[in-house]
Amino acid sequence: MEKAIITVVGKDKVGIIAKVCNYLAEHNINIMDISQTIVDGYFNMMMIVCLDNMAGGFDEVNDGLYELSKTIGVSIKFQHANIFEEMHRI
C-alpha cells in the first residue's frame, strides 16, 4: 500500500478540513487516519492517506494542494510516508 502524510498548519478558520478533504476526495485519495487540534487559535492537522487509487500523479496532487494552501491561507505539506518516516527516524 502506498501511503502519504499530509500536514496542515495555520490560523484557524471555518472550512479548512472540508476544503482539504474535498480536494482529496476529488483525487480519489482515501483518508486512513486523521488527527487535528487547535492550539491558541492555530489549526494543526495530520493525515495518513492511501495513494493506491489516486487520480493524477504525485506532483500534480502536490501542486494542487499548494494552490489550495494559498487559497485558504494555511501551510499544507504532502510527503510520501517512507520519506516522512526516514526524516523522523532519529
mmCIF file of N, CA, C and O in Angstrom:
data_model
loop_
_atom_site.group_PDB
_atom_site.id
_atom_site.type_symbol
_atom_site.label_atom_id
_atom_site.label_comp_id
_atom_site.label_asym_id
_atom_site.label_seq_id
_atom_site.Cartn_x
_atom_site.Cartn_y
_atom_site.Cartn_z
ATOM 1 N N MET A 1 0.843 -1.179 0.000
ATOM 2 C CA MET A 1 0.000 0.000 0.000
ATOM 3 C C MET A 1 0.889 1.243 0.000
ATOM 4 O O MET A 1 1.791 1.357 0.821
ATOM 5 N N GLU A 2 0.616 2.147 -0.917
ATOM 6 C CA GLU A 2 1.364 3.399 -0.975
ATOM 7 C C GLU A 2 0.649 4.442 -0.116
ATOM 8 O O GLU A 2 -0.529 4.730 -0.325
ATOM 9 N N LYS A 3 1.390 4.993 0.861
ATOM 10 C CA LYS A 3 0.804 5.965 1.780
ATOM 11 C C LYS A 3 1.560 7.277 1.719
ATOM 12 O O LYS A 3 2.726 7.331 1.327
ATOM 13 N N ALA A 4 0.870 8.336 2.150
ATOM 14 C CA ALA A 4 1.491 9.650 2.260
ATOM 15 C C ALA A 4 1.028 10.302 3.551
ATOM 16 O O ALA A 4 0.003 9.921 4.142
ATOM 17 N N ILE A 5 1.804 11.297 3.975
ATOM 18 C CA ILE A 5 1.486 12.091 5.158
ATOM 19 C C ILE A 5 1.162 13.500 4.686
ATOM 20 O O ILE A 5 1.917 14.084 3.901
ATOM 21 N N ILE A 6 0.053 14.025 5.164
ATOM 22 C CA ILE A 6 -0.330 15.408 4.868
ATOM 23 C C ILE A 6 -0.399 16.148 6.189
ATOM 24 O O ILE A 6 -1.049 15.689 7.139
ATOM 25 N N THR A 7 0.276 17.294 6.259
ATOM 26 C CA THR A 7 0.171 18.150 7.435
ATOM 27 C C THR A 7 -0.391 19.494 7.001
ATOM 28 O O THR A 7 -0.054 20.008 5.926
ATOM 29 N N VAL A 8 -1.255 20.039 7.844
ATOM 30 C CA VAL A 8 -1.885 21.327 7.579
ATOM 31 C C VAL A 8 -1.748 22.174 8.839
ATOM 32 O O VAL A 8 -2.140 21.736 9.922
ATOM 33 N N VAL A 9 -1.173 23.368 8.700
ATOM 34 C CA VAL A 9 -0.967 24.252 9.847
ATOM 35 C C VAL A 9 -1.311 25.677 9.430
ATOM 36 O O VAL A 9 -0.935 26.110 8.335
ATOM 37 N N GLY A 10 -2.017 26.387 10.297
ATOM 38 C CA GLY A 10 -2.320 27.790 10.016
ATOM 39 C C GLY A 10 -3.306 28.358 11.012
ATOM 40 O O GLY A 10 -3.793 27.661 11.900
ATOM 41 N N LYS A 11 -3.589 29.622 10.855
ATOM 42 C CA LYS A 11 -4.568 30.299 11.700
ATOM 43 C C LYS A 11 -5.915 29.614 11.496
ATOM 44 O O LYS A 11 -6.327 29.359 10.359
ATOM 45 N N ASP A 12 -6.602 29.305 12.582
ATOM 46 C CA ASP A 12 -7.874 28.586 12.493
ATOM 47 C C ASP A 12 -8.937 29.438 11.807
ATOM 48 O O ASP A 12 -9.016 30.650 12.023
ATOM 49 N N LYS A 13 -9.712 28.788 10.956
ATOM 50 C CA LYS A 13 -10.860 29.420 10.312
ATOM 51 C C LYS A 13 -11.822 28.340 9.857
ATOM 52 O O LYS A 13 -11.448 27.163 9.756
ATOM 53 N N VAL A 14 -13.034 28.712 9.582
ATOM 54 C CA VAL A 14 -14.058 27.771 9.145
ATOM 55 C C VAL A 14 -13.706 27.186 7.774
ATOM 56 O O VAL A 14 -13.279 27.913 6.879
ATOM 57 N N GLY A 15 -13.853 25.877 7.637
ATOM 58 C CA GLY A 15 -13.765 25.231 6.340
ATOM 59 C C GLY A 15 -12.448 24.595 5.963
ATOM 60 O O GLY A 15 -12.336 24.020 4.875
ATOM 61 N N ILE A 16 -11.435 24.671 6.812
ATOM 62 C CA ILE A 16 -10.133 24.097 6.444
ATOM 63 C C ILE A 16 -10.256 22.598 6.183
ATOM 64 O O ILE A 16 -9.837 22.101 5.133
ATOM 65 N N ILE A 17 -10.826 21.878 7.134
ATOM 66 C CA ILE A 17 -10.945 20.418 6.983
ATOM 67 C C ILE A 17 -11.781 20.085 5.756
ATOM 68 O O ILE A 17 -11.409 19.225 4.951
ATOM 69 N N ALA A 18 -12.902 20.767 5.584
ATOM 70 C CA ALA A 18 -13.794 20.492 4.463
ATOM 71 C C ALA A 18 -13.083 20.692 3.129
ATOM 72 O O ALA A 18 -13.192 19.848 2.222
ATOM 73 N N LYS A 19 -12.347 21.775 2.988
ATOM 74 C CA LYS A 19 -11.694 22.059 1.707
ATOM 75 C C LYS A 19 -10.585 21.058 1.411
ATOM 76 O O LYS A 19 -10.450 20.602 0.267
ATOM 77 N N VAL A 20 -9.795 20.703 2.409
ATOM 78 C CA VAL A 20 -8.732 19.727 2.195
ATOM 79 C C VAL A 20 -9.338 18.357 1.874
ATOM 80 O O VAL A 20 -8.920 17.688 0.923
ATOM 81 N N CYS A 21 -10.339 17.947 2.639
ATOM 82 C CA CYS A 21 -10.962 16.635 2.405
ATOM 83 C C CYS A 21 -11.669 16.579 1.056
ATOM 84 O O CYS A 21 -11.618 15.545 0.371
ATOM 85 N N ASN A 22 -12.321 17.658 0.649
ATOM 86 C CA ASN A 22 -12.959 17.678 -0.674
ATOM 87 C C ASN A 22 -11.926 17.534 -1.777
ATOM 88 O O ASN A 22 -12.144 16.808 -2.749
ATOM 89 N N TYR A 23 -10.791 18.215 -1.640
ATOM 90 C CA TYR A 23 -9.731 18.100 -2.632
ATOM 91 C C TYR A 23 -9.245 16.644 -2.723
ATOM 92 O O TYR A 23 -9.076 16.104 -3.822
ATOM 93 N N LEU A 24 -9.038 16.021 -1.573
ATOM 94 C CA LEU A 24 -8.578 14.627 -1.566
ATOM 95 C C LEU A 24 -9.612 13.709 -2.208
ATOM 96 O O LEU A 24 -9.260 12.832 -3.002
ATOM 97 N N ALA A 25 -10.880 13.915 -1.906
ATOM 98 C CA ALA A 25 -11.940 13.091 -2.490
ATOM 99 C C ALA A 25 -11.984 13.250 -4.006
ATOM 100 O O ALA A 25 -12.161 12.276 -4.740
ATOM 101 N N GLU A 26 -11.799 14.482 -4.494
ATOM 102 C CA GLU A 26 -11.792 14.732 -5.934
ATOM 103 C C GLU A 26 -10.658 13.981 -6.633
ATOM 104 O O GLU A 26 -10.750 13.698 -7.824
ATOM 105 N N HIS A 27 -9.597 13.673 -5.893
ATOM 106 C CA HIS A 27 -8.457 12.957 -6.464
ATOM 107 C C HIS A 27 -8.403 11.494 -6.016
ATOM 108 O O HIS A 27 -7.370 10.835 -6.153
ATOM 109 N N ASN A 28 -9.520 11.011 -5.489
ATOM 110 C CA ASN A 28 -9.675 9.605 -5.096
ATOM 111 C C ASN A 28 -8.592 9.159 -4.108
ATOM 112 O O ASN A 28 -8.061 8.057 -4.199
ATOM 113 N N ILE A 29 -8.277 10.049 -3.174
ATOM 114 C CA ILE A 29 -7.296 9.749 -2.133
ATOM 115 C C ILE A 29 -8.061 9.435 -0.855
ATOM 116 O O ILE A 29 -8.829 10.272 -0.372
ATOM 117 N N ASN A 30 -7.854 8.236 -0.319
ATOM 118 C CA ASN A 30 -8.572 7.798 0.867
ATOM 119 C C ASN A 30 -7.840 8.209 2.139
ATOM 120 O O ASN A 30 -6.634 7.989 2.275
ATOM 121 N N ILE A 31 -8.569 8.799 3.076
ATOM 122 C CA ILE A 31 -8.010 9.177 4.372
ATOM 123 C C ILE A 31 -8.067 7.956 5.281
ATOM 124 O O ILE A 31 -9.136 7.438 5.566
ATOM 125 N N MET A 32 -6.894 7.507 5.726
ATOM 126 C CA MET A 32 -6.818 6.329 6.589
ATOM 127 C C MET A 32 -6.846 6.708 8.060
ATOM 128 O O MET A 32 -7.376 5.982 8.895
ATOM 129 N N ASP A 33 -6.254 7.844 8.399
ATOM 130 C CA ASP A 33 -6.211 8.311 9.788
ATOM 131 C C ASP A 33 -6.083 9.822 9.763
ATOM 132 O O ASP A 33 -5.461 10.385 8.858
ATOM 133 N N ILE A 34 -6.670 10.466 10.760
ATOM 134 C CA ILE A 34 -6.636 11.922 10.817
ATOM 135 C C ILE A 34 -6.628 12.363 12.280
ATOM 136 O O ILE A 34 -7.302 11.773 13.120
ATOM 137 N N SER A 35 -5.829 13.375 12.552
ATOM 138 C CA SER A 35 -5.770 13.966 13.879
ATOM 139 C C SER A 35 -5.708 15.473 13.696
ATOM 140 O O SER A 35 -4.937 15.967 12.861
ATOM 141 N N GLN A 36 -6.517 16.198 14.440
ATOM 142 C CA GLN A 36 -6.474 17.653 14.337
ATOM 143 C C GLN A 36 -6.693 18.263 15.708
ATOM 144 O O GLN A 36 -7.354 17.697 16.561
ATOM 145 N N THR A 37 -6.081 19.416 15.884
ATOM 146 C CA THR A 37 -6.233 20.149 17.131
ATOM 147 C C THR A 37 -6.096 21.632 16.846
ATOM 148 O O THR A 37 -5.573 22.034 15.809
ATOM 149 N N ILE A 38 -6.574 22.431 17.777
ATOM 150 C CA ILE A 38 -6.411 23.876 17.704
ATOM 151 C C ILE A 38 -5.691 24.297 18.976
ATOM 152 O O ILE A 38 -6.120 23.977 20.082
ATOM 153 N N VAL A 39 -4.562 24.987 18.798
ATOM 154 C CA VAL A 39 -3.751 25.437 19.920
ATOM 155 C C VAL A 39 -3.629 26.956 19.816
ATOM 156 O O VAL A 39 -3.039 27.457 18.845
ATOM 157 N N ASP A 40 -4.196 27.663 20.789
ATOM 158 C CA ASP A 40 -4.106 29.123 20.842
ATOM 159 C C ASP A 40 -4.482 29.782 19.515
ATOM 160 O O ASP A 40 -3.813 30.697 19.050
ATOM 161 N N GLY A 41 -5.539 29.270 18.887
ATOM 162 C CA GLY A 41 -6.038 29.856 17.648
ATOM 163 C C GLY A 41 -5.368 29.346 16.388
ATOM 164 O O GLY A 41 -5.698 29.790 15.282
ATOM 165 N N TYR A 42 -4.429 28.406 16.514
ATOM 166 C CA TYR A 42 -3.751 27.841 15.351
ATOM 167 C C TYR A 42 -4.225 26.411 15.113
ATOM 168 O O TYR A 42 -4.228 25.580 16.020
ATOM 169 N N PHE A 43 -4.591 26.151 13.880
ATOM 170 C CA PHE A 43 -5.093 24.856 13.450
ATOM 171 C C PHE A 43 -3.917 23.956 13.068
ATOM 172 O O PHE A 43 -3.007 24.383 12.357
ATOM 173 N N ASN A 44 -3.944 22.715 13.553
ATOM 174 C CA ASN A 44 -2.918 21.714 13.235
ATOM 175 C C ASN A 44 -3.616 20.408 12.862
ATOM 176 O O ASN A 44 -4.446 19.924 13.626
ATOM 177 N N MET A 45 -3.269 19.855 11.703
ATOM 178 C CA MET A 45 -3.871 18.587 11.297
ATOM 179 C C MET A 45 -2.806 17.709 10.646
ATOM 180 O O MET A 45 -1.960 18.190 9.895
ATOM 181 N N MET A 46 -2.878 16.429 10.952
ATOM 182 C CA MET A 46 -2.019 15.440 10.314
ATOM 183 C C MET A 46 -2.912 14.318 9.798
ATOM 184 O O MET A 46 -3.802 13.849 10.512
ATOM 185 N N MET A 47 -2.662 13.919 8.556
ATOM 186 C CA MET A 47 -3.454 12.861 7.935
ATOM 187 C C MET A 47 -2.510 11.809 7.354
ATOM 188 O O MET A 47 -1.450 12.148 6.825
ATOM 189 N N ILE A 48 -2.927 10.563 7.457
ATOM 190 C CA ILE A 48 -2.271 9.483 6.728
ATOM 191 C C ILE A 48 -3.261 9.075 5.645
ATOM 192 O O ILE A 48 -4.430 8.784 5.941
ATOM 193 N N VAL A 49 -2.802 9.104 4.405
ATOM 194 C CA VAL A 49 -3.700 8.830 3.288
ATOM 195 C C VAL A 49 -3.148 7.700 2.427
ATOM 196 O O VAL A 49 -1.942 7.452 2.390
ATOM 197 N N CYS A 50 -4.052 7.022 1.738
ATOM 198 C CA CYS A 50 -3.695 5.943 0.828
ATOM 199 C C CYS A 50 -3.695 6.491 -0.601
ATOM 200 O O CYS A 50 -4.678 7.102 -1.038
ATOM 201 N N LEU A 51 -2.604 6.245 -1.322
ATOM 202 C CA LEU A 51 -2.460 6.752 -2.686
ATOM 203 C C LEU A 51 -2.719 5.689 -3.749
ATOM 204 O O LEU A 51 -2.559 5.965 -4.946
ATOM 205 N N ASP A 52 -3.126 4.491 -3.355
ATOM 206 C CA ASP A 52 -3.255 3.375 -4.300
ATOM 207 C C ASP A 52 -4.169 3.684 -5.487
ATOM 208 O O ASP A 52 -3.922 3.212 -6.590
ATOM 209 N N ASN A 53 -5.224 4.445 -5.279
ATOM 210 C CA ASN A 53 -6.185 4.746 -6.346
ATOM 211 C C ASN A 53 -6.183 6.227 -6.716
ATOM 212 O O ASN A 53 -7.151 6.720 -7.297
ATOM 213 N N MET A 54 -5.111 6.921 -6.395
ATOM 214 C CA MET A 54 -5.032 8.356 -6.618
ATOM 215 C C MET A 54 -5.205 8.702 -8.096
ATOM 216 O O MET A 54 -4.582 8.093 -8.963
ATOM 217 N N ALA A 55 -6.057 9.690 -8.343
ATOM 218 C CA ALA A 55 -6.248 10.213 -9.695
ATOM 219 C C ALA A 55 -5.219 11.314 -9.919
ATOM 220 O O ALA A 55 -5.205 12.308 -9.205
ATOM 221 N N GLY A 56 -4.336 11.110 -10.887
ATOM 222 C CA GLY A 56 -3.277 12.077 -11.152
ATOM 223 C C GLY A 56 -1.986 11.619 -10.505
ATOM 224 O O GLY A 56 -1.964 10.710 -9.676
ATOM 225 N N GLY A 57 -0.901 12.259 -10.880
ATOM 226 C CA GLY A 57 0.403 11.925 -10.325
ATOM 227 C C GLY A 57 0.671 12.647 -9.023
ATOM 228 O O GLY A 57 -0.028 13.599 -8.654
ATOM 229 N N PHE A 58 1.704 12.190 -8.330
ATOM 230 C CA PHE A 58 2.057 12.774 -7.035
ATOM 231 C C PHE A 58 2.340 14.274 -7.167
ATOM 232 O O PHE A 58 1.847 15.074 -6.380
ATOM 233 N N ASP A 59 3.131 14.656 -8.171
ATOM 234 C CA ASP A 59 3.481 16.065 -8.348
ATOM 235 C C ASP A 59 2.253 16.918 -8.653
ATOM 236 O O ASP A 59 2.137 18.039 -8.164
ATOM 237 N N GLU A 60 1.342 16.385 -9.444
ATOM 238 C CA GLU A 60 0.109 17.115 -9.775
ATOM 239 C C GLU A 60 -0.722 17.367 -8.516
ATOM 240 O O GLU A 60 -1.210 18.476 -8.289
ATOM 241 N N VAL A 61 -0.884 16.340 -7.701
ATOM 242 C CA VAL A 61 -1.656 16.484 -6.461
ATOM 243 C C VAL A 61 -0.938 17.435 -5.507
ATOM 244 O O VAL A 61 -1.568 18.297 -4.881
ATOM 245 N N ASN A 62 0.368 17.310 -5.413
ATOM 246 C CA ASN A 62 1.145 18.202 -4.556
ATOM 247 C C ASN A 62 0.978 19.661 -4.990
ATOM 248 O O ASN A 62 0.776 20.550 -4.150
ATOM 249 N N ASP A 63 1.048 19.905 -6.296
ATOM 250 C CA ASP A 63 0.856 21.267 -6.806
ATOM 251 C C ASP A 63 -0.537 21.785 -6.484
ATOM 252 O O ASP A 63 -0.712 22.948 -6.113
ATOM 253 N N GLY A 64 -1.536 20.921 -6.606
ATOM 254 C CA GLY A 64 -2.908 21.317 -6.280
ATOM 255 C C GLY A 64 -3.075 21.638 -4.810
ATOM 256 O O GLY A 64 -3.774 22.597 -4.446
ATOM 257 N N LEU A 65 -2.443 20.851 -3.953
ATOM 258 C CA LEU A 65 -2.506 21.133 -2.513
ATOM 259 C C LEU A 65 -1.798 22.451 -2.189
ATOM 260 O O LEU A 65 -2.248 23.206 -1.321
ATOM 261 N N TYR A 66 -0.717 22.738 -2.891
ATOM 262 C CA TYR A 66 -0.019 24.015 -2.694
ATOM 263 C C TYR A 66 -0.935 25.182 -3.080
ATOM 264 O O TYR A 66 -1.037 26.167 -2.344
ATOM 265 N N GLU A 67 -1.608 25.065 -4.211
ATOM 266 C CA GLU A 67 -2.537 26.121 -4.635
ATOM 267 C C GLU A 67 -3.684 26.272 -3.633
ATOM 268 O O GLU A 67 -4.095 27.385 -3.305
ATOM 269 N N LEU A 68 -4.187 25.142 -3.138
ATOM 270 C CA LEU A 68 -5.244 25.177 -2.125
ATOM 271 C C LEU A 68 -4.748 25.864 -0.863
ATOM 272 O O LEU A 68 -5.471 26.671 -0.261
ATOM 273 N N SER A 69 -3.506 25.587 -0.473
ATOM 274 C CA SER A 69 -2.955 26.196 0.742
ATOM 275 C C SER A 69 -2.925 27.720 0.626
ATOM 276 O O SER A 69 -3.219 28.432 1.585
ATOM 277 N N LYS A 70 -2.593 28.221 -0.556
ATOM 278 C CA LYS A 70 -2.579 29.671 -0.767
ATOM 279 C C LYS A 70 -3.993 30.240 -0.705
ATOM 280 O O LYS A 70 -4.205 31.318 -0.152
ATOM 281 N N THR A 71 -4.955 29.506 -1.238
ATOM 282 C CA THR A 71 -6.351 29.952 -1.252
ATOM 283 C C THR A 71 -6.929 30.058 0.155
ATOM 284 O O THR A 71 -7.625 31.022 0.463
ATOM 285 N N ILE A 72 -6.626 29.081 1.010
ATOM 286 C CA ILE A 72 -7.224 29.078 2.348
ATOM 287 C C ILE A 72 -6.291 29.628 3.421
ATOM 288 O O ILE A 72 -6.671 29.728 4.581
ATOM 289 N N GLY A 73 -5.069 29.995 3.046
ATOM 290 C CA GLY A 73 -4.166 30.662 3.978
ATOM 291 C C GLY A 73 -3.549 29.777 5.045
ATOM 292 O O GLY A 73 -3.400 30.193 6.198
ATOM 293 N N VAL A 74 -3.206 28.555 4.665
ATOM 294 C CA VAL A 74 -2.537 27.631 5.586
ATOM 295 C C VAL A 74 -1.325 27.034 4.881
ATOM 296 O O VAL A 74 -1.153 27.203 3.675
ATOM 297 N N SER A 75 -0.503 26.327 5.621
ATOM 298 C CA SER A 75 0.609 25.580 5.046
ATOM 299 C C SER A 75 0.185 24.121 4.931
ATOM 300 O O SER A 75 -0.273 23.530 5.909
ATOM 301 N N ILE A 76 0.317 23.548 3.733
ATOM 302 C CA ILE A 76 -0.004 22.140 3.520
ATOM 303 C C ILE A 76 1.244 21.452 2.979
ATOM 304 O O ILE A 76 1.812 21.875 1.973
ATOM 305 N N LYS A 77 1.676 20.393 3.665
ATOM 306 C CA LYS A 77 2.817 19.575 3.232
ATOM 307 C C LYS A 77 2.310 18.185 2.873
ATOM 308 O O LYS A 77 1.514 17.594 3.616
ATOM 309 N N PHE A 78 2.803 17.657 1.758
ATOM 310 C CA PHE A 78 2.392 16.355 1.233
ATOM 311 C C PHE A 78 3.656 15.555 0.970
ATOM 312 O O PHE A 78 4.481 15.938 0.140
ATOM 313 N N GLN A 79 3.866 14.466 1.719
ATOM 314 C CA GLN A 79 5.091 13.678 1.611
ATOM 315 C C GLN A 79 4.760 12.195 1.543
ATOM 316 O O GLN A 79 3.853 11.724 2.230
ATOM 317 N N HIS A 80 5.544 11.474 0.741
ATOM 318 C CA HIS A 80 5.421 10.016 0.781
ATOM 319 C C HIS A 80 5.729 9.559 2.204
ATOM 320 O O HIS A 80 6.631 10.096 2.856
ATOM 321 N N ALA A 81 5.004 8.579 2.700
ATOM 322 C CA ALA A 81 5.170 8.119 4.083
ATOM 323 C C ALA A 81 6.585 7.618 4.348
ATOM 324 O O ALA A 81 7.146 7.881 5.410
ATOM 325 N N ASN A 82 7.193 6.926 3.386
ATOM 326 C CA ASN A 82 8.537 6.388 3.628
ATOM 327 C C ASN A 82 9.565 7.512 3.794
ATOM 328 O O ASN A 82 10.481 7.408 4.602
ATOM 329 N N ILE A 83 9.417 8.609 3.085
ATOM 330 C CA ILE A 83 10.319 9.756 3.249
ATOM 331 C C ILE A 83 10.088 10.401 4.609
ATOM 332 O O ILE A 83 11.032 10.724 5.331
ATOM 333 N N PHE A 84 8.825 10.580 4.977
ATOM 334 C CA PHE A 84 8.484 11.159 6.276
ATOM 335 C C PHE A 84 9.082 10.316 7.402
ATOM 336 O O PHE A 84 9.672 10.845 8.340
ATOM 337 N N GLU A 85 8.940 9.001 7.301
ATOM 338 C CA GLU A 85 9.453 8.099 8.342
ATOM 339 C C GLU A 85 10.971 8.173 8.442
ATOM 340 O O GLU A 85 11.526 8.184 9.543
ATOM 341 N N GLU A 86 11.656 8.226 7.318
ATOM 342 C CA GLU A 86 13.110 8.323 7.338
ATOM 343 C C GLU A 86 13.584 9.645 7.951
ATOM 344 O O GLU A 86 14.566 9.680 8.681
ATOM 345 N N MET A 87 12.877 10.727 7.673
ATOM 346 C CA MET A 87 13.247 12.033 8.212
ATOM 347 C C MET A 87 13.073 12.095 9.728
ATOM 348 O O MET A 87 13.760 12.844 10.411
ATOM 349 N N HIS A 88 12.140 11.311 10.265
ATOM 350 C CA HIS A 88 11.823 11.362 11.692
ATOM 351 C C HIS A 88 12.291 10.124 12.441
ATOM 352 O O HIS A 88 11.851 9.853 13.546
ATOM 353 N N ARG A 89 13.232 9.390 11.874
ATOM 354 C CA ARG A 89 13.710 8.135 12.466
ATOM 355 C C ARG A 89 14.721 8.361 13.581
ATOM 356 O O ARG A 89 14.933 7.511 14.418
ATOM 357 N N ILE A 90 15.340 9.480 13.629
ATOM 358 C CA ILE A 90 16.410 9.733 14.605
ATOM 359 C C ILE A 90 15.937 9.606 16.028
ATOM 360 O O ILE A 90 14.955 9.967 16.470
#
